[in-house]
Amino acid sequence: MAQDKLSEYRMTVSLVYAHDREGLNTPYNCCRLAGHLLRHQFTLGYITVKGLEIVKRAERVYLESYTSILLVDKKKLEAFYGRSVIPADREMVESSSDEILSGAEDVDVAFLVVGDPFGATTHTDLVLRARELSIPFQAIPNASIMSAIGSTGLQLYNFGQTVSMVFFTESWKPSSFYDRIKENAQIGLHTLVLLDIKVKEQSLENLARGRKIYEPPRYMTAAQCAQQMLETEHERKEGAYDENSLAVGVARVGAKDQKMAAGTLKELCDIDLGAPLHSLVLLGKRTHELERDFIRVVAIDSESFDKGWQALSSLS
C-alpha cells in the first residue's frame, strides 16, 4: 500500500480505520486502521489539523460513546466535520467490531474516542482485531486528561500511577486503586484519579430478562470520589492518606467553564464543581513551591491549605 494512504493516529476526536494500510473531561485522539484511529479534546477546536483532514475524507466516522463523553452536540460535530457521525456504544464496540471494520480494506473508516486512543482495553482489542484482518493502522496522539491535568499547575514529572474510581454499591466496593495510591505515596508522587461514568447501562434485572432498557446516565463527581476514598481508608486503615490529605478536584478540563478546587479530602467531600466530567488528584510529598503557589489560588480554605501543604512538605 502506498505510504500516503496509510492510516494515522491523531489527537482529535476519533479513532479511524482506513482502507490502505486512532478526555475534566478529556480530549480525543484519532487512529486510522486501513483507515484511522483518532482522538481529540471534548470541544471542537481541540482536533488537530491532520486529524480533521482524515475525518473529512473518511467514508465512515464512528464516535465511541461509553468510556467517556464528548461535550459537543452531535449535530454540531457533524457540521464541523462535514460527515455523519455514528455513535458506537459498548455493545457495538465489544460485540460488533466486525461491523466497524467492515470494508476497511477498501475505504477509510474513522473511529473517534475521547482521550487517549488506547485508554481502554476495548480500543486495543479493536486494533488487534484489525491486525488479524490485515488492516494496517497508525496512531495519532492528541491531548487527553493525562496531559491536560497539567493545567492544575502540578508538574507532570511528579505523577505516579493513574487509577480509576468506580461507583460503589452495597455489595461491591473494589479497593485495588488504594494499593496503587499507596505505592505512589511511598515515593511521594501525585495520583490522578479518573472517575466512573455510567452510560447506557442496564440494571441486573433488565439484563437478566434480556430487556433493552437502560438506566439514566451517571457521572461520578470529585466529591463522591473523595467520599469513597475516605470510606476505603476507613476500611483498610493502612495510612495511604487521611481526611487531611491535600487533593485537587477538577471539572471540564480544557473547557471555557473549567473549574478547580484544592483542599483536604474532607473538604472536597462537600465541593460542587458542577457538570461532568470530573477528575481528582491526590497530592504526593514530592512537591515544589511553584505547585503550591499555582493551586493555592483555587484553595477552598487558604489557611487549611497552607497547613496541609506544610504537613505534606515535612514528609519529604
PDB file of C-alpha atoms in Angstrom:
ATOM      1  CA  MET A   1       0.000   0.000   0.000  1.00  0.00           C
ATOM      2  CA  ALA A   2       1.159   3.480  -0.743  1.00  0.00           C
ATOM      3  CA  GLN A   3       2.635   5.313   2.229  1.00  0.00           C
ATOM      4  CA  ASP A   4       0.370   8.315   1.694  1.00  0.00           C
ATOM      5  CA  LYS A   5      -2.642   6.070   2.091  1.00  0.00           C
ATOM      6  CA  LEU A   6      -1.575   4.529   5.374  1.00  0.00           C
ATOM      7  CA  SER A   7      -3.746   5.377   8.355  1.00  0.00           C
ATOM      8  CA  GLU A   8      -2.505   7.668  11.050  1.00  0.00           C
ATOM      9  CA  TYR A   9      -3.198   8.329  14.705  1.00  0.00           C
ATOM     10  CA  ARG A  10      -4.318  11.755  15.660  1.00  0.00           C
ATOM     11  CA  MET A  11      -5.126  13.675  18.738  1.00  0.00           C
ATOM     12  CA  THR A  12      -8.506  14.705  17.616  1.00  0.00           C
ATOM     13  CA  VAL A  13     -11.924  13.412  18.149  1.00  0.00           C
ATOM     14  CA  SER A  14     -11.656   9.962  16.665  1.00  0.00           C
ATOM     15  CA  LEU A  15     -10.254   6.571  16.116  1.00  0.00           C
ATOM     16  CA  VAL A  16     -10.157   5.995  12.426  1.00  0.00           C
ATOM     17  CA  TYR A  17      -9.764   2.980  10.192  1.00  0.00           C
ATOM     18  CA  ALA A  18      -8.715   3.454   6.579  1.00  0.00           C
ATOM     19  CA  HIS A  19      -8.640   1.242   3.519  1.00  0.00           C
ATOM     20  CA  ASP A  20      -4.930   1.473   2.668  1.00  0.00           C
ATOM     21  CA  ARG A  21      -2.881   0.472   5.171  1.00  0.00           C
ATOM     22  CA  GLU A  22      -6.700   6.273  16.325  1.00  0.00           C
ATOM     23  CA  GLY A  23     -10.789  13.167  27.882  1.00  0.00           C
ATOM     24  CA  LEU A  24     -12.235  17.160  33.016  1.00  0.00           C
ATOM     25  CA  ASN A  25     -13.044  15.995  30.703  1.00  0.00           C
ATOM     26  CA  THR A  26     -10.591  14.890  28.088  1.00  0.00           C
ATOM     27  CA  PRO A  27      -9.504  15.310  24.511  1.00  0.00           C
ATOM     28  CA  TYR A  28      -9.928  12.982  21.571  1.00  0.00           C
ATOM     29  CA  ASN A  29      -7.341  11.077  19.616  1.00  0.00           C
ATOM     30  CA  CYS A  30      -7.548   9.541  16.195  1.00  0.00           C
ATOM     31  CA  CYS A  31      -6.326   6.303  14.822  1.00  0.00           C
ATOM     32  CA  ARG A  32      -6.640   5.018  11.325  1.00  0.00           C
ATOM     33  CA  LEU A  33      -6.889   1.357  10.531  1.00  0.00           C
ATOM     34  CA  ALA A  34      -6.978   0.564   6.959  1.00  0.00           C
ATOM     35  CA  GLY A  35      -8.404   3.746   7.979  1.00  0.00           C
ATOM     36  CA  HIS A  36      -7.782   5.916  11.019  1.00  0.00           C
ATOM     37  CA  LEU A  37      -7.988   5.879  14.783  1.00  0.00           C
ATOM     38  CA  LEU A  38      -8.437   9.391  16.112  1.00  0.00           C
ATOM     39  CA  ARG A  39      -8.752  11.037  19.473  1.00  0.00           C
ATOM     40  CA  HIS A  40      -9.350  14.665  20.449  1.00  0.00           C
ATOM     41  CA  GLN A  41     -10.410  17.033  23.214  1.00  0.00           C
ATOM     42  CA  PHE A  42     -14.037  17.333  24.150  1.00  0.00           C
ATOM     43  CA  THR A  43     -14.527  20.601  22.305  1.00  0.00           C
ATOM     44  CA  LEU A  44     -14.387  21.068  18.557  1.00  0.00           C
ATOM     45  CA  GLY A  45     -11.270  23.197  18.451  1.00  0.00           C
ATOM     46  CA  TYR A  46      -9.034  20.561  20.010  1.00  0.00           C
ATOM     47  CA  ILE A  47      -8.871  18.350  16.942  1.00  0.00           C
ATOM     48  CA  THR A  48      -5.575  18.676  15.102  1.00  0.00           C
ATOM     49  CA  VAL A  49      -5.425  19.893  11.519  1.00  0.00           C
ATOM     50  CA  LYS A  50      -4.181  16.493  10.408  1.00  0.00           C
ATOM     51  CA  GLY A  51      -6.923  14.749  12.329  1.00  0.00           C
ATOM     52  CA  LEU A  52      -9.610  16.920  10.808  1.00  0.00           C
ATOM     53  CA  GLU A  53      -8.305  16.203   7.321  1.00  0.00           C
ATOM     54  CA  ILE A  54      -8.587  12.470   7.941  1.00  0.00           C
ATOM     55  CA  VAL A  55     -12.091  12.707   9.352  1.00  0.00           C
ATOM     56  CA  LYS A  56     -13.287  14.775   6.429  1.00  0.00           C
ATOM     57  CA  ARG A  57     -12.200  12.176   3.915  1.00  0.00           C
ATOM     58  CA  ALA A  58     -13.287   9.095   5.877  1.00  0.00           C
ATOM     59  CA  GLU A  59     -16.060   7.002   4.373  1.00  0.00           C
ATOM     60  CA  ARG A  60     -17.493   6.256   7.832  1.00  0.00           C
ATOM     61  CA  VAL A  61     -16.924   8.034  11.136  1.00  0.00           C
ATOM     62  CA  TYR A  62     -17.703   6.310  14.453  1.00  0.00           C
ATOM     63  CA  LEU A  63     -17.743   8.087  17.820  1.00  0.00           C
ATOM     64  CA  GLU A  64     -17.118   5.832  20.823  1.00  0.00           C
ATOM     65  CA  SER A  65     -19.577   6.979  23.461  1.00  0.00           C
ATOM     66  CA  TYR A  66     -19.242   4.902  26.607  1.00  0.00           C
ATOM     67  CA  THR A  67     -15.697   5.095  28.068  1.00  0.00           C
ATOM     68  CA  SER A  68     -16.033   8.889  28.115  1.00  0.00           C
ATOM     69  CA  ILE A  69     -18.308  11.577  26.714  1.00  0.00           C
ATOM     70  CA  LEU A  70     -17.913  14.365  24.200  1.00  0.00           C
ATOM     71  CA  LEU A  71     -19.356  17.627  25.464  1.00  0.00           C
ATOM     72  CA  VAL A  72     -20.408  18.710  21.990  1.00  0.00           C
ATOM     73  CA  ASP A  73     -23.806  18.256  20.375  1.00  0.00           C
ATOM     74  CA  LYS A  74     -23.744  15.549  17.695  1.00  0.00           C
ATOM     75  CA  LYS A  75     -25.252  17.854  15.067  1.00  0.00           C
ATOM     76  CA  LYS A  76     -22.594  20.499  15.698  1.00  0.00           C
ATOM     77  CA  LEU A  77     -19.931  17.835  15.461  1.00  0.00           C
ATOM     78  CA  GLU A  78     -21.283  16.594  12.140  1.00  0.00           C
ATOM     79  CA  ALA A  79     -21.477  20.126  10.770  1.00  0.00           C
ATOM     80  CA  PHE A  80     -17.887  20.772  11.804  1.00  0.00           C
ATOM     81  CA  TYR A  81     -16.620  17.534  10.283  1.00  0.00           C
ATOM     82  CA  GLY A  82     -18.794  17.608   7.210  1.00  0.00           C
ATOM     83  CA  ARG A  83     -19.522  13.937   7.885  1.00  0.00           C
ATOM     84  CA  SER A  84     -22.259  11.920   9.546  1.00  0.00           C
ATOM     85  CA  VAL A  85     -21.153  10.512  12.901  1.00  0.00           C
ATOM     86  CA  ILE A  86     -22.215   7.023  14.005  1.00  0.00           C
ATOM     87  CA  PRO A  87     -22.464   6.636  17.824  1.00  0.00           C
ATOM     88  CA  ALA A  88     -20.633   3.497  18.974  1.00  0.00           C
ATOM     89  CA  ASP A  89     -21.828   2.209  22.342  1.00  0.00           C
ATOM     90  CA  ARG A  90     -20.284  -0.591  24.417  1.00  0.00           C
ATOM     91  CA  GLU A  91     -22.365  -3.268  22.738  1.00  0.00           C
ATOM     92  CA  MET A  92     -21.253  -2.215  19.265  1.00  0.00           C
ATOM     93  CA  VAL A  93     -17.558  -1.894  20.112  1.00  0.00           C
ATOM     94  CA  GLU A  94     -17.309  -5.082  22.157  1.00  0.00           C
ATOM     95  CA  SER A  95     -19.687  -7.295  20.200  1.00  0.00           C
ATOM     96  CA  SER A  96     -19.853  -5.862  16.695  1.00  0.00           C
ATOM     97  CA  SER A  97     -16.278  -4.917  15.856  1.00  0.00           C
ATOM     98  CA  ASP A  98     -16.679  -6.650  12.501  1.00  0.00           C
ATOM     99  CA  GLU A  99     -19.345  -4.087  11.632  1.00  0.00           C
ATOM    100  CA  ILE A 100     -16.949  -1.243  12.421  1.00  0.00           C
ATOM    101  CA  LEU A 101     -14.134  -2.818  10.417  1.00  0.00           C
ATOM    102  CA  SER A 102     -16.341  -3.878   7.539  1.00  0.00           C
ATOM    103  CA  GLY A 103     -14.938  -2.681   4.233  1.00  0.00           C
ATOM    104  CA  ALA A 104     -11.915  -1.060   5.876  1.00  0.00           C
ATOM    105  CA  GLU A 105      -9.729  -2.836   3.334  1.00  0.00           C
ATOM    106  CA  ASP A 106     -11.182  -0.596   0.638  1.00  0.00           C
ATOM    107  CA  VAL A 107     -12.356   2.619   2.323  1.00  0.00           C
ATOM    108  CA  ASP A 108     -11.212   4.886   5.136  1.00  0.00           C
ATOM    109  CA  VAL A 109     -13.069   4.312   8.402  1.00  0.00           C
ATOM    110  CA  ALA A 110     -12.557   6.643  11.365  1.00  0.00           C
ATOM    111  CA  PHE A 111     -13.164   5.564  14.973  1.00  0.00           C
ATOM    112  CA  LEU A 112     -13.195   8.539  17.321  1.00  0.00           C
ATOM    113  CA  VAL A 113     -12.604   8.211  21.038  1.00  0.00           C
ATOM    114  CA  VAL A 114     -12.464  10.727  23.888  1.00  0.00           C
ATOM    115  CA  GLY A 115      -8.989  10.975  25.386  1.00  0.00           C
ATOM    116  CA  ASP A 116      -6.160   8.614  24.515  1.00  0.00           C
ATOM    117  CA  PRO A 117      -6.984   6.046  21.819  1.00  0.00           C
ATOM    118  CA  PHE A 118      -5.574   3.239  23.945  1.00  0.00           C
ATOM    119  CA  GLY A 119      -7.081   4.427  27.212  1.00  0.00           C
ATOM    120  CA  ALA A 120      -9.489   1.477  27.209  1.00  0.00           C
ATOM    121  CA  THR A 121      -8.762  -2.194  26.612  1.00  0.00           C
ATOM    122  CA  THR A 122     -11.640  -2.399  24.146  1.00  0.00           C
ATOM    123  CA  HIS A 123      -9.816   0.070  21.903  1.00  0.00           C
ATOM    124  CA  THR A 124      -6.703  -2.098  21.987  1.00  0.00           C
ATOM    125  CA  ASP A 125      -8.839  -5.117  21.218  1.00  0.00           C
ATOM    126  CA  LEU A 126     -10.254  -3.339  18.185  1.00  0.00           C
ATOM    127  CA  VAL A 127      -6.753  -2.682  16.873  1.00  0.00           C
ATOM    128  CA  LEU A 128      -5.774  -6.316  17.434  1.00  0.00           C
ATOM    129  CA  ARG A 129      -8.852  -7.387  15.528  1.00  0.00           C
ATOM    130  CA  ALA A 130      -7.822  -5.120  12.660  1.00  0.00           C
ATOM    131  CA  ARG A 131      -4.378  -6.700  12.661  1.00  0.00           C
ATOM    132  CA  GLU A 132      -5.927 -10.150  12.426  1.00  0.00           C
ATOM    133  CA  LEU A 133      -7.746  -8.953   9.335  1.00  0.00           C
ATOM    134  CA  SER A 134      -4.522  -7.476   7.913  1.00  0.00           C
ATOM    135  CA  ILE A 135      -5.931  -3.962   8.186  1.00  0.00           C
ATOM    136  CA  PRO A 136      -2.997  -1.596   8.786  1.00  0.00           C
ATOM    137  CA  PHE A 137      -3.233   1.306  11.193  1.00  0.00           C
ATOM    138  CA  GLN A 138      -1.253   4.173  12.650  1.00  0.00           C
ATOM    139  CA  ALA A 139      -1.904   6.134  15.840  1.00  0.00           C
ATOM    140  CA  ILE A 140      -2.018   9.916  16.080  1.00  0.00           C
ATOM    141  CA  PRO A 141      -1.644  11.285  19.630  1.00  0.00           C
ATOM    142  CA  ASN A 142      -3.638  14.205  20.981  1.00  0.00           C
ATOM    143  CA  ALA A 143      -4.437  15.968  24.213  1.00  0.00           C
ATOM    144  CA  SER A 144      -6.010  13.866  26.934  1.00  0.00           C
ATOM    145  CA  ILE A 145      -6.669  14.205  30.645  1.00  0.00           C
ATOM    146  CA  MET A 146      -3.284  12.564  31.168  1.00  0.00           C
ATOM    147  CA  SER A 147      -1.594  15.694  29.853  1.00  0.00           C
ATOM    148  CA  ALA A 148      -4.362  18.258  30.395  1.00  0.00           C
ATOM    149  CA  ILE A 149      -4.183  17.667  34.146  1.00  0.00           C
ATOM    150  CA  GLY A 150      -1.053  19.826  33.993  1.00  0.00           C
ATOM    151  CA  SER A 151      -3.426  22.790  33.947  1.00  0.00           C
ATOM    152  CA  THR A 152      -3.666  22.319  37.725  1.00  0.00           C
ATOM    153  CA  GLY A 153      -0.092  23.581  37.941  1.00  0.00           C
ATOM    154  CA  LEU A 154       1.120  20.236  39.245  1.00  0.00           C
ATOM    155  CA  GLN A 155       4.254  19.028  37.492  1.00  0.00           C
ATOM    156  CA  LEU A 156       3.670  16.011  35.273  1.00  0.00           C
ATOM    157  CA  TYR A 157       7.057  14.610  36.290  1.00  0.00           C
ATOM    158  CA  ASN A 158       5.684  14.245  39.820  1.00  0.00           C
ATOM    159  CA  PHE A 159       2.761  11.997  38.879  1.00  0.00           C
ATOM    160  CA  GLY A 160       2.767   8.282  39.572  1.00  0.00           C
ATOM    161  CA  GLN A 161       0.340   5.578  38.512  1.00  0.00           C
ATOM    162  CA  THR A 162      -3.094   6.705  37.359  1.00  0.00           C
ATOM    163  CA  VAL A 163      -6.052   4.937  38.975  1.00  0.00           C
ATOM    164  CA  SER A 164      -9.767   4.643  38.304  1.00  0.00           C
ATOM    165  CA  MET A 165     -12.596   5.060  40.801  1.00  0.00           C
ATOM    166  CA  VAL A 166     -15.857   3.213  40.123  1.00  0.00           C
ATOM    167  CA  PHE A 167     -19.239   3.776  41.711  1.00  0.00           C
ATOM    168  CA  PHE A 168     -19.514   1.713  44.902  1.00  0.00           C
ATOM    169  CA  THR A 169     -22.565  -0.446  45.524  1.00  0.00           C
ATOM    170  CA  GLU A 170     -23.744  -2.115  48.717  1.00  0.00           C
ATOM    171  CA  SER A 171     -22.152  -5.389  47.646  1.00  0.00           C
ATOM    172  CA  TRP A 172     -19.215  -4.207  45.526  1.00  0.00           C
ATOM    173  CA  LYS A 173     -16.580  -1.782  46.751  1.00  0.00           C
ATOM    174  CA  PRO A 174     -13.344  -2.585  44.921  1.00  0.00           C
ATOM    175  CA  SER A 175     -10.224  -1.150  46.522  1.00  0.00           C
ATOM    176  CA  SER A 176      -7.438  -2.033  44.090  1.00  0.00           C
ATOM    177  CA  PHE A 177      -6.993   1.712  43.488  1.00  0.00           C
ATOM    178  CA  TYR A 178      -5.910   2.037  47.123  1.00  0.00           C
ATOM    179  CA  ASP A 179      -2.838  -0.137  46.600  1.00  0.00           C
ATOM    180  CA  ARG A 180      -1.686   1.956  43.639  1.00  0.00           C
ATOM    181  CA  ILE A 181      -2.194   5.183  45.606  1.00  0.00           C
ATOM    182  CA  LYS A 182      -0.212   3.715  48.488  1.00  0.00           C
ATOM    183  CA  GLU A 183       2.655   2.840  46.153  1.00  0.00           C
ATOM    184  CA  ASN A 184       2.645   6.362  44.724  1.00  0.00           C
ATOM    185  CA  ALA A 185       2.550   7.878  48.209  1.00  0.00           C
ATOM    186  CA  GLN A 186       5.548   5.845  49.340  1.00  0.00           C
ATOM    187  CA  ILE A 187       7.737   7.592  46.756  1.00  0.00           C
ATOM    188  CA  GLY A 188       5.988  10.945  47.088  1.00  0.00           C
ATOM    189  CA  LEU A 189       4.153  11.067  43.764  1.00  0.00           C
ATOM    190  CA  HIS A 190       0.790  12.617  42.918  1.00  0.00           C
ATOM    191  CA  THR A 191      -2.051  10.298  41.885  1.00  0.00           C
ATOM    192  CA  LEU A 192      -4.506  11.157  39.131  1.00  0.00           C
ATOM    193  CA  VAL A 193      -7.870   9.528  39.822  1.00  0.00           C
ATOM    194  CA  LEU A 194     -10.175   9.043  36.829  1.00  0.00           C
ATOM    195  CA  LEU A 195     -13.839   8.902  37.767  1.00  0.00           C
ATOM    196  CA  ASP A 196     -16.534   6.473  36.717  1.00  0.00           C
ATOM    197  CA  ILE A 197     -19.284   7.185  34.220  1.00  0.00           C
ATOM    198  CA  LYS A 198     -22.334   5.028  33.568  1.00  0.00           C
ATOM    199  CA  VAL A 199     -23.758   5.443  30.088  1.00  0.00           C
ATOM    200  CA  LYS A 200     -26.338   3.115  28.559  1.00  0.00           C
ATOM    201  CA  GLU A 201     -26.069   0.678  31.465  1.00  0.00           C
ATOM    202  CA  GLN A 202     -28.701  -1.947  32.246  1.00  0.00           C
ATOM    203  CA  SER A 203     -29.957  -2.960  35.681  1.00  0.00           C
ATOM    204  CA  LEU A 204     -29.262  -6.568  36.686  1.00  0.00           C
ATOM    205  CA  GLU A 205     -32.967  -7.354  36.382  1.00  0.00           C
ATOM    206  CA  ASN A 206     -33.297  -5.942  32.872  1.00  0.00           C
ATOM    207  CA  LEU A 207     -30.067  -7.615  31.848  1.00  0.00           C
ATOM    208  CA  ALA A 208     -31.244 -10.988  33.166  1.00  0.00           C
ATOM    209  CA  ARG A 209     -34.585 -10.640  31.410  1.00  0.00           C
ATOM    210  CA  GLY A 210     -32.972  -9.541  28.171  1.00  0.00           C
ATOM    211  CA  ARG A 211     -34.822  -6.236  28.158  1.00  0.00           C
ATOM    212  CA  LYS A 212     -33.185  -3.389  26.255  1.00  0.00           C
ATOM    213  CA  ILE A 213     -33.999  -0.878  28.987  1.00  0.00           C
ATOM    214  CA  TYR A 214     -31.168   1.372  30.109  1.00  0.00           C
ATOM    215  CA  GLU A 215     -30.544   3.304  33.301  1.00  0.00           C
ATOM    216  CA  PRO A 216     -30.158   7.107  33.202  1.00  0.00           C
ATOM    217  CA  PRO A 217     -26.530   8.183  32.685  1.00  0.00           C
ATOM    218  CA  ARG A 218     -24.486   8.897  35.804  1.00  0.00           C
ATOM    219  CA  TYR A 219     -21.169  10.701  36.166  1.00  0.00           C
ATOM    220  CA  MET A 220     -19.101  10.493  39.332  1.00  0.00           C
ATOM    221  CA  THR A 221     -18.205  13.811  40.939  1.00  0.00           C
ATOM    222  CA  ALA A 222     -14.979  14.781  42.670  1.00  0.00           C
ATOM    223  CA  ALA A 223     -16.961  14.919  45.930  1.00  0.00           C
ATOM    224  CA  GLN A 224     -18.181  11.344  45.510  1.00  0.00           C
ATOM    225  CA  CYS A 225     -14.646  10.243  44.748  1.00  0.00           C
ATOM    226  CA  ALA A 226     -13.295  11.868  47.918  1.00  0.00           C
ATOM    227  CA  GLN A 227     -16.066  10.240  49.960  1.00  0.00           C
ATOM    228  CA  GLN A 228     -15.308   6.787  48.588  1.00  0.00           C
ATOM    229  CA  MET A 229     -11.578   7.257  49.103  1.00  0.00           C
ATOM    230  CA  LEU A 230     -12.116   8.050  52.774  1.00  0.00           C
ATOM    231  CA  GLU A 231     -14.523   5.139  53.114  1.00  0.00           C
ATOM    232  CA  THR A 232     -11.848   2.826  51.743  1.00  0.00           C
ATOM    233  CA  GLU A 233      -9.162   4.233  54.045  1.00  0.00           C
ATOM    234  CA  HIS A 234     -11.527   3.692  56.967  1.00  0.00           C
ATOM    235  CA  GLU A 235     -11.832   0.036  55.965  1.00  0.00           C
ATOM    236  CA  ARG A 236      -8.182  -0.595  55.054  1.00  0.00           C
ATOM    237  CA  LYS A 237      -6.545   1.533  57.766  1.00  0.00           C
ATOM    238  CA  GLU A 238      -3.134   1.394  56.067  1.00  0.00           C
ATOM    239  CA  GLY A 239      -2.452   5.121  56.121  1.00  0.00           C
ATOM    240  CA  ALA A 240      -2.146   5.741  52.385  1.00  0.00           C
ATOM    241  CA  TYR A 241      -3.962   9.017  53.052  1.00  0.00           C
ATOM    242  CA  ASP A 242      -6.457  10.503  55.510  1.00  0.00           C
ATOM    243  CA  GLU A 243      -9.140  13.180  55.658  1.00  0.00           C
ATOM    244  CA  ASN A 244      -6.481  15.887  55.941  1.00  0.00           C
ATOM    245  CA  SER A 245      -4.601  14.806  52.814  1.00  0.00           C
ATOM    246  CA  LEU A 246      -4.497  17.505  50.144  1.00  0.00           C
ATOM    247  CA  ALA A 247      -6.123  16.951  46.777  1.00  0.00           C
ATOM    248  CA  VAL A 248      -7.328  18.931  43.785  1.00  0.00           C
ATOM    249  CA  GLY A 249     -10.728  18.352  42.223  1.00  0.00           C
ATOM    250  CA  VAL A 250     -11.128  19.374  38.585  1.00  0.00           C
ATOM    251  CA  ALA A 251     -14.089  19.569  36.227  1.00  0.00           C
ATOM    252  CA  ARG A 252     -14.398  20.033  32.457  1.00  0.00           C
ATOM    253  CA  VAL A 253     -10.660  20.479  31.987  1.00  0.00           C
ATOM    254  CA  GLY A 254      -9.953  22.455  28.846  1.00  0.00           C
ATOM    255  CA  ALA A 255     -13.463  23.872  28.512  1.00  0.00           C
ATOM    256  CA  LYS A 256     -14.346  27.540  28.922  1.00  0.00           C
ATOM    257  CA  ASP A 257     -16.091  26.745  32.206  1.00  0.00           C
ATOM    258  CA  GLN A 258     -13.251  24.624  33.576  1.00  0.00           C
ATOM    259  CA  LYS A 259     -13.302  24.574  37.372  1.00  0.00           C
ATOM    260  CA  MET A 260     -10.819  23.509  40.058  1.00  0.00           C
ATOM    261  CA  ALA A 261     -10.789  23.356  43.842  1.00  0.00           C
ATOM    262  CA  ALA A 262      -7.910  22.443  46.160  1.00  0.00           C
ATOM    263  CA  GLY A 263      -8.338  21.295  49.731  1.00  0.00           C
ATOM    264  CA  THR A 264      -8.321  18.346  52.073  1.00  0.00           C
ATOM    265  CA  LEU A 265     -10.205  15.203  51.133  1.00  0.00           C
ATOM    266  CA  LYS A 266     -12.675  16.053  53.888  1.00  0.00           C
ATOM    267  CA  GLU A 267     -13.290  19.491  52.356  1.00  0.00           C
ATOM    268  CA  LEU A 268     -13.627  18.057  48.864  1.00  0.00           C
ATOM    269  CA  CYS A 269     -16.373  15.713  50.091  1.00  0.00           C
ATOM    270  CA  ASP A 270     -18.700  18.724  50.074  1.00  0.00           C
ATOM    271  CA  ILE A 271     -17.460  20.551  46.977  1.00  0.00           C
ATOM    272  CA  ASP A 272     -19.726  21.127  43.977  1.00  0.00           C
ATOM    273  CA  LEU A 273     -17.790  21.510  40.739  1.00  0.00           C
ATOM    274  CA  GLY A 274     -20.838  21.404  38.518  1.00  0.00           C
ATOM    275  CA  ALA A 275     -21.391  19.410  35.356  1.00  0.00           C
ATOM    276  CA  PRO A 276     -19.190  16.455  34.277  1.00  0.00           C
ATOM    277  CA  LEU A 277     -16.576  15.303  33.610  1.00  0.00           C
ATOM    278  CA  HIS A 278     -14.634  15.380  36.904  1.00  0.00           C
ATOM    279  CA  SER A 279     -11.232  14.084  37.989  1.00  0.00           C
ATOM    280  CA  LEU A 280      -9.245  14.264  41.218  1.00  0.00           C
ATOM    281  CA  VAL A 281      -5.544  14.474  42.044  1.00  0.00           C
ATOM    282  CA  LEU A 282      -4.226  13.311  45.413  1.00  0.00           C
ATOM    283  CA  LEU A 283      -1.027  15.188  46.171  1.00  0.00           C
ATOM    284  CA  GLY A 284       2.216  13.414  46.998  1.00  0.00           C
ATOM    285  CA  LYS A 285       5.007  14.705  49.230  1.00  0.00           C
ATOM    286  CA  ARG A 286       7.359  15.361  46.295  1.00  0.00           C
ATOM    287  CA  THR A 287       6.157  18.905  45.787  1.00  0.00           C
ATOM    288  CA  HIS A 288       7.542  22.190  44.527  1.00  0.00           C
ATOM    289  CA  GLU A 289       6.789  25.701  45.765  1.00  0.00           C
ATOM    290  CA  LEU A 290       5.603  26.679  42.274  1.00  0.00           C
ATOM    291  CA  GLU A 291       2.957  23.967  42.509  1.00  0.00           C
ATOM    292  CA  ARG A 292       1.850  25.393  45.844  1.00  0.00           C
ATOM    293  CA  ASP A 293       1.643  28.935  44.501  1.00  0.00           C
ATOM    294  CA  PHE A 294      -0.331  27.801  41.469  1.00  0.00           C
ATOM    295  CA  ILE A 295      -3.001  25.715  43.176  1.00  0.00           C
ATOM    296  CA  ARG A 296      -3.326  27.871  46.305  1.00  0.00           C
ATOM    297  CA  VAL A 297      -5.370  30.279  44.178  1.00  0.00           C
ATOM    298  CA  VAL A 298      -8.165  27.678  43.996  1.00  0.00           C
ATOM    299  CA  ALA A 299      -7.924  26.603  47.644  1.00  0.00           C
ATOM    300  CA  ILE A 300     -11.275  26.065  49.346  1.00  0.00           C
ATOM    301  CA  ASP A 301      -9.780  27.477  52.545  1.00  0.00           C
ATOM    302  CA  SER A 302      -6.365  29.153  52.303  1.00  0.00           C
ATOM    303  CA  GLU A 303      -5.479  28.636  55.964  1.00  0.00           C
ATOM    304  CA  SER A 304      -6.384  24.966  55.848  1.00  0.00           C
ATOM    305  CA  PHE A 305      -4.497  24.563  52.566  1.00  0.00           C
ATOM    306  CA  ASP A 306      -1.325  26.160  53.965  1.00  0.00           C
ATOM    307  CA  LYS A 307      -1.466  23.885  56.991  1.00  0.00           C
ATOM    308  CA  GLY A 308      -1.918  20.830  54.807  1.00  0.00           C
ATOM    309  CA  TRP A 309       0.897  21.859  52.481  1.00  0.00           C
ATOM    310  CA  GLN A 310       3.266  22.384  55.398  1.00  0.00           C
ATOM    311  CA  ALA A 311       2.417  18.935  56.734  1.00  0.00           C
ATOM    312  CA  LEU A 312       2.942  17.422  53.287  1.00  0.00           C
ATOM    313  CA  SER A 313       6.292  19.151  52.781  1.00  0.00           C
ATOM    314  CA  SER A 314       7.544  17.975  56.169  1.00  0.00           C
ATOM    315  CA  LEU A 315       7.297  14.381  54.953  1.00  0.00           C
ATOM    316  CA  SER A 316       9.788  14.873  52.128  1.00  0.00           C
TER     317      SER A 316
END
